[in-house]
Short mmCIF file of C-alpha atoms in Angstrom, two decimals:
data_model
loop_
_atom_site.label_atom_id
_atom_site.label_comp_id
_atom_site.label_asym_id
_atom_site.label_seq_id
_atom_site.Cartn_x
_atom_site.Cartn_y
_atom_site.Cartn_z
CA MET A 3 136.00 -52.98 -0.29
CA VAL A 4 139.03 -55.27 -0.37
CA THR A 5 139.75 -56.84 -3.74
CA ASP A 6 141.43 -60.22 -3.82
CA PRO A 7 144.07 -60.12 -6.61
CA ALA A 8 143.91 -63.89 -6.89
CA TYR A 9 140.36 -63.67 -8.21
CA PHE A 10 141.44 -62.21 -11.55
CA SER A 11 144.03 -64.87 -12.20
CA GLY A 12 142.34 -67.93 -10.80
CA MET A 13 145.11 -68.36 -8.21
CA PRO A 14 143.77 -69.44 -4.82
CA SER A 15 144.53 -67.21 -1.85
CA GLY A 16 147.50 -68.54 0.11
CA ALA A 17 148.75 -70.54 -2.85
CA GLY A 18 152.33 -69.70 -1.99
CA GLN A 19 155.21 -68.34 -4.04
CA ALA A 20 155.17 -71.03 -6.70
CA TYR A 21 153.18 -68.50 -8.72
CA LEU A 22 155.88 -65.84 -8.31
CA PRO A 23 158.85 -66.73 -10.57
CA SER A 24 161.74 -64.58 -9.40
CA GLU A 25 163.37 -64.74 -12.84
CA THR A 26 160.55 -62.73 -14.38
CA ASN A 27 161.62 -59.16 -15.10
CA ILE A 28 158.86 -56.62 -15.49
CA THR A 29 160.97 -53.53 -16.28
CA HIS A 30 159.23 -53.17 -19.65
CA LEU A 31 155.84 -53.16 -17.89
CA GLN A 32 156.99 -50.45 -15.51
CA ARG A 33 158.17 -48.41 -18.47
CA THR A 34 154.88 -48.90 -20.32
CA TYR A 35 152.85 -47.62 -17.37
CA GLN A 36 155.18 -44.65 -16.97
CA LEU A 37 154.70 -43.71 -20.65
CA HIS A 38 150.92 -43.83 -20.30
CA ARG A 39 151.05 -41.88 -17.04
CA ASP A 40 153.26 -39.16 -18.57
CA ARG A 41 150.92 -38.86 -21.55
CA PHE A 42 147.94 -38.49 -19.21
CA MET A 43 149.73 -35.78 -17.21
CA GLN A 44 150.64 -33.86 -20.37
CA GLU A 45 147.46 -34.24 -22.43
CA GLU A 46 144.46 -34.96 -20.20
CA LYS A 47 144.91 -34.20 -16.51
CA ALA A 48 144.74 -30.40 -16.84
CA ALA A 49 141.57 -30.67 -18.94
CA PHE A 50 139.98 -33.12 -16.48
CA ASP A 51 140.89 -30.90 -13.51
CA CYS A 52 139.51 -27.85 -15.33
CA THR A 53 136.19 -29.61 -15.88
CA LEU A 54 135.99 -30.64 -12.22
CA ALA A 55 136.80 -27.10 -11.07
CA LEU A 56 133.96 -25.69 -13.18
CA LEU A 57 131.60 -28.44 -12.02
CA ASN A 58 132.34 -27.71 -8.35
CA GLY A 59 131.98 -23.95 -8.76
CA LYS A 60 135.70 -23.36 -8.15
CA SER A 61 136.37 -21.38 -11.29
CA TRP A 62 138.84 -19.21 -9.34
CA ALA A 63 141.23 -22.16 -9.37
CA LEU A 64 141.43 -21.99 -13.18
CA PHE A 65 142.88 -18.50 -13.16
CA SER A 66 145.17 -18.71 -10.15
CA GLY A 67 147.71 -20.89 -11.90
CA GLN A 68 147.00 -23.86 -9.60
CA LEU A 69 145.94 -26.09 -12.49
CA GLY A 70 148.67 -24.99 -14.85
CA LEU A 71 146.21 -23.02 -17.00
CA PRO A 72 146.40 -19.37 -18.20
CA ALA A 73 145.87 -16.83 -15.40
CA TRP A 74 143.65 -14.52 -17.47
CA ILE A 75 139.92 -14.61 -18.15
CA THR A 76 138.57 -14.48 -21.69
CA GLU A 77 135.01 -13.73 -22.74
CA SER A 78 134.41 -17.45 -23.19
CA ASP A 79 135.75 -18.12 -19.70
CA MET A 80 133.42 -15.50 -18.23
CA LEU A 81 130.47 -17.21 -19.93
CA LYS A 82 131.44 -20.58 -18.49
CA THR A 83 131.97 -19.27 -14.98
CA SER A 84 129.06 -16.83 -14.65
CA VAL A 85 126.64 -19.70 -15.14
CA ASN A 86 127.69 -23.21 -14.13
CA LEU A 87 127.09 -24.79 -17.52
CA VAL A 88 129.14 -27.89 -16.68
CA PHE A 89 126.89 -28.65 -13.72
CA ALA A 90 123.78 -28.08 -15.86
CA ILE A 91 125.05 -30.40 -18.58
CA ARG A 92 125.95 -33.09 -16.04
CA GLU A 93 122.53 -32.91 -14.35
CA THR A 94 120.72 -33.02 -17.70
CA GLY A 95 122.68 -36.08 -18.73
CA ARG A 96 121.95 -37.77 -15.42
CA ALA A 97 118.24 -37.10 -15.74
CA MET A 98 118.14 -38.57 -19.25
CA LEU A 99 120.47 -41.55 -18.81
CA ALA A 100 120.81 -42.57 -15.16
CA PRO A 101 118.52 -45.38 -13.97
CA ARG A 102 116.17 -44.72 -11.05
CA ASN A 103 114.53 -47.23 -8.75
CA LEU A 104 115.77 -50.25 -10.70
CA LYS A 105 113.59 -53.32 -10.30
CA CYS A 106 113.21 -56.62 -12.07
CA THR A 107 110.24 -58.87 -12.73
CA ALA A 108 110.66 -62.64 -12.46
CA ARG A 109 108.79 -65.13 -14.63
CA ILE A 110 108.89 -68.86 -13.96
CA PRO A 111 108.10 -71.00 -17.05
CA GLY A 112 104.83 -72.86 -16.58
CA SER A 113 103.79 -70.74 -13.58
CA ALA A 114 101.58 -67.71 -13.16
CA PRO A 115 103.34 -64.32 -13.16
CA ASP A 116 102.37 -63.79 -9.51
CA SER A 117 103.27 -67.26 -8.30
CA ASP A 118 105.01 -67.57 -4.94
CA GLN A 119 108.18 -68.88 -6.57
CA ALA A 120 108.34 -65.97 -9.02
CA LEU A 121 107.76 -63.44 -6.25
CA ARG A 122 110.53 -64.96 -4.13
CA VAL A 123 113.02 -64.76 -7.00
CA GLU A 124 111.89 -61.23 -7.81
CA SER A 125 112.29 -60.11 -4.20
CA TYR A 126 115.74 -61.68 -3.97
CA MET A 127 116.99 -60.04 -7.18
CA ASN A 128 115.62 -56.63 -6.22
CA ASP A 129 117.35 -56.89 -2.86
CA LEU A 130 120.65 -57.62 -4.66
CA ILE A 131 120.15 -54.55 -6.86
CA ARG A 132 119.61 -52.35 -3.82
CA SER A 133 122.47 -53.77 -1.74
CA SER A 134 125.02 -53.79 -4.59
CA GLY A 135 124.85 -50.04 -5.18
CA LEU A 136 124.26 -50.65 -8.89
CA GLU A 137 122.40 -47.38 -9.41
CA SER A 138 125.05 -45.21 -7.78
CA GLU A 139 127.86 -46.90 -9.71
CA GLU A 140 126.00 -46.37 -12.97
CA ARG A 141 125.53 -42.70 -12.12
CA ARG A 142 129.28 -42.39 -11.55
CA ALA A 143 129.94 -44.03 -14.91
CA ILE A 144 127.50 -41.66 -16.63
CA ASP A 145 129.19 -38.69 -14.96
CA ASP A 146 132.57 -39.81 -16.30
CA ARG A 147 131.22 -40.25 -19.82
CA ILE A 148 129.62 -36.79 -19.77
CA LEU A 149 132.54 -34.95 -18.17
CA PHE A 150 135.55 -36.84 -19.54
CA GLY A 151 134.27 -38.65 -22.63
CA ARG A 152 134.68 -42.20 -21.32
CA SER A 153 134.04 -44.43 -18.33
CA ILE A 154 135.72 -47.64 -17.22
CA LYS A 155 134.17 -50.33 -15.07
CA LYS A 156 136.05 -52.98 -13.15
CA HIS A 157 134.64 -56.35 -12.15
CA GLY A 158 136.10 -58.43 -9.36
CA TRP A 159 135.63 -60.14 -6.04
CA ASP A 160 135.23 -58.54 -2.62
CA VAL A 161 136.95 -60.84 -0.10
CA VAL A 162 135.26 -59.16 2.86
CA SER A 163 131.65 -59.66 1.78
CA GLY A 164 132.37 -62.72 -0.34
CA THR A 165 130.48 -61.31 -3.32
CA PRO A 166 131.36 -60.10 -6.82
CA PHE A 167 131.41 -56.38 -7.51
CA CYS A 168 131.26 -53.98 -10.43
CA ARG A 169 132.58 -50.48 -9.74
CA THR A 170 133.49 -47.42 -11.76
CA ALA A 171 137.27 -47.24 -12.03
CA ASP A 172 139.31 -44.07 -11.55
CA LEU A 173 140.20 -42.59 -14.95
CA TYR A 174 143.25 -40.97 -13.35
CA SER A 175 144.84 -44.36 -12.65
CA VAL A 176 143.58 -46.81 -15.33
CA PHE A 177 145.22 -46.86 -18.77
CA PHE A 178 144.87 -49.20 -21.73
CA ASP A 179 146.13 -49.94 -25.22
CA LEU A 180 145.56 -46.72 -27.19
CA GLU A 181 146.23 -48.38 -30.54
CA ALA A 182 143.01 -50.40 -30.27
CA LYS A 183 140.25 -49.36 -32.68
CA ARG A 184 137.52 -51.03 -30.65
CA PRO A 185 137.24 -52.38 -27.07
CA SER A 186 137.69 -55.98 -28.24
CA ASP A 187 141.10 -55.04 -29.72
CA ILE A 188 142.58 -53.80 -26.43
CA ARG A 189 145.73 -55.83 -25.79
CA TYR A 190 146.46 -54.73 -22.23
CA TRP A 191 145.03 -52.85 -19.24
CA MET A 192 146.98 -51.17 -16.45
CA GLU A 193 145.94 -49.71 -13.10
CA CYS A 194 147.75 -48.20 -10.14
CA THR A 195 145.96 -49.22 -6.95
CA PRO A 196 147.03 -47.54 -3.70
CA VAL A 197 146.83 -50.30 -1.06
CA SER A 198 146.72 -49.68 2.69
CA ALA A 199 149.46 -51.04 4.94
CA THR A 200 146.99 -53.48 6.52
CA GLU A 201 145.88 -54.93 3.19
CA PHE A 202 149.43 -55.09 1.80
CA SER A 203 150.58 -57.02 4.89
CA ARG A 204 147.61 -59.37 4.57
CA ARG A 205 148.59 -60.26 1.02
CA ILE A 206 152.12 -61.09 2.16
CA ARG A 207 150.96 -63.22 5.11
CA SER A 208 148.48 -65.13 2.96
CA GLY A 209 151.12 -65.93 0.34
CA VAL A 210 149.54 -63.90 -2.44
CA TYR A 211 152.67 -61.69 -2.47
CA PRO A 212 156.23 -63.00 -1.78
CA ASN A 213 158.08 -62.43 1.49
CA TRP A 214 160.48 -59.90 -0.03
CA ALA A 215 157.50 -57.56 -0.54
CA ALA A 216 157.84 -56.63 3.14
CA GLU A 217 160.85 -54.55 2.05
CA VAL A 218 158.70 -52.34 -0.19
CA ALA A 219 158.51 -48.77 1.09
CA SER A 220 155.21 -46.94 1.49
CA GLN A 221 154.55 -43.69 -0.37
CA ALA A 222 152.25 -40.68 -0.33
CA TYR A 223 149.15 -40.68 -2.50
CA PRO A 224 150.25 -40.47 -6.19
CA THR A 225 150.45 -36.93 -7.58
CA TRP A 226 148.82 -37.82 -10.90
CA MET A 227 145.80 -39.28 -9.10
CA ARG A 228 145.11 -36.13 -7.08
CA ARG A 229 142.06 -34.47 -8.56
CA MET A 230 142.44 -30.71 -9.08
CA ASP A 231 146.05 -31.05 -7.83
CA THR A 232 144.94 -31.30 -4.20
CA ASP A 233 147.87 -30.95 -1.84
CA ALA A 234 148.63 -34.32 -0.23
CA SER A 235 149.05 -32.67 3.17
CA ARG A 236 145.45 -31.41 3.21
CA GLY A 237 143.78 -34.69 3.96
CA HIS A 238 144.47 -37.93 5.81
CA VAL A 239 143.54 -40.06 2.81
CA GLN A 240 146.27 -38.53 0.67
CA SER A 241 148.93 -38.11 3.35
CA ALA A 242 148.55 -41.56 4.93
CA PRO A 243 151.13 -44.18 3.89
CA TRP A 244 150.14 -46.17 0.81
CA TYR A 245 151.68 -49.05 -1.07
CA LEU A 246 151.40 -48.47 -4.81
CA VAL A 247 150.57 -51.74 -6.53
CA TYR A 248 150.56 -51.67 -10.32
CA GLU A 249 148.28 -54.20 -11.99
CA TYR A 250 148.99 -55.18 -15.59
CA TYR A 251 146.54 -57.38 -17.49
CA ASP A 252 148.18 -58.76 -20.63
CA VAL A 253 145.15 -59.77 -22.69
CA GLU A 254 147.20 -60.72 -25.74
CA HIS A 255 149.31 -63.28 -23.86
CA GLY A 256 146.81 -64.18 -21.14
CA LYS A 257 148.90 -63.05 -18.16
CA VAL A 258 148.32 -60.87 -15.11
CA TYR A 259 151.12 -59.11 -13.21
CA HIS A 260 151.31 -57.14 -9.98
CA PHE A 261 154.43 -55.07 -9.36
CA THR A 262 155.82 -51.94 -7.72
CA ASP A 263 157.64 -49.04 -9.35
CA ALA A 264 160.93 -49.61 -7.49
CA ASP A 265 161.71 -53.31 -8.00
CA PRO A 266 162.08 -55.30 -11.25
CA ARG A 267 160.66 -58.40 -9.56
CA PRO A 268 156.91 -59.01 -9.82
CA LEU A 269 154.68 -59.33 -6.80
CA LEU A 270 152.43 -61.74 -8.66
CA VAL A 271 152.44 -63.51 -12.03
CA ASP A 272 149.78 -65.90 -13.24
CA ASP A 273 147.41 -66.76 -16.06
CA LEU A 274 144.64 -64.29 -16.84
CA HIS A 275 141.26 -66.05 -16.87
CA PHE A 276 139.10 -63.03 -17.64
CA VAL A 277 139.53 -59.31 -18.35
CA PRO A 278 138.15 -57.29 -15.42
CA TYR A 279 137.68 -54.00 -17.33
CA GLU A 280 135.28 -52.58 -19.87
CA VAL A 281 135.33 -49.11 -21.40
CA THR A 282 132.33 -47.11 -22.62
CA THR A 283 132.45 -43.82 -24.49
#
């Protein structure tokens, strides 16, 4: 899936660099993301990795020091590892909450329930449900809520298929305003999105990103986004070159920014026409 960053801001693809004011300095946005990332590393990542290790039956990783946890086993630890309670809890939650075989029924005002028009609409909508992967995305969201206490969904536009999408976002890379008391009070959202070299070049050629972006250096997969501290050298996905694009959605001021962590100039600045995230606990 290739997400068009212009979709969130209303900026047409290939609109040129008029939307990229070079005088805009986003150092404070870089610092804000770094603060959230450091807090996640210190307060949540070890707990998330611990839960995933137990879920996957890799309890040995908890006591080998790989996750930064104590290397001794308590009676409570033995209880958790002798029987995979995390897996049982996750499966129970899935069975109770996850939708199965989603279908809709269409009704056309003034027509019989089984009219040809109603059946055509019903067939079309059910085909969209199947092709969109709605059920699998909802299961991922339910898993996150059960295992980590929250899930985040992101809405956007897939430029390859030309259709909207709704996917479960990675909790390791998406942060938001922690001072908010309710979802409607969230003032900003942030996400680090590793972009392939092909996609990053496409954005430059199409004018979505400025020409100077070609100077941005690629990086390895971010350490804080590696689940269970997987070594980057163990897989192609993590060792391949990535371009880290940070997306900042300023809800309070109605702005969207794209930037890197090594340059104070933004890759993209424009008005924010809708908030692409929603959080559920």
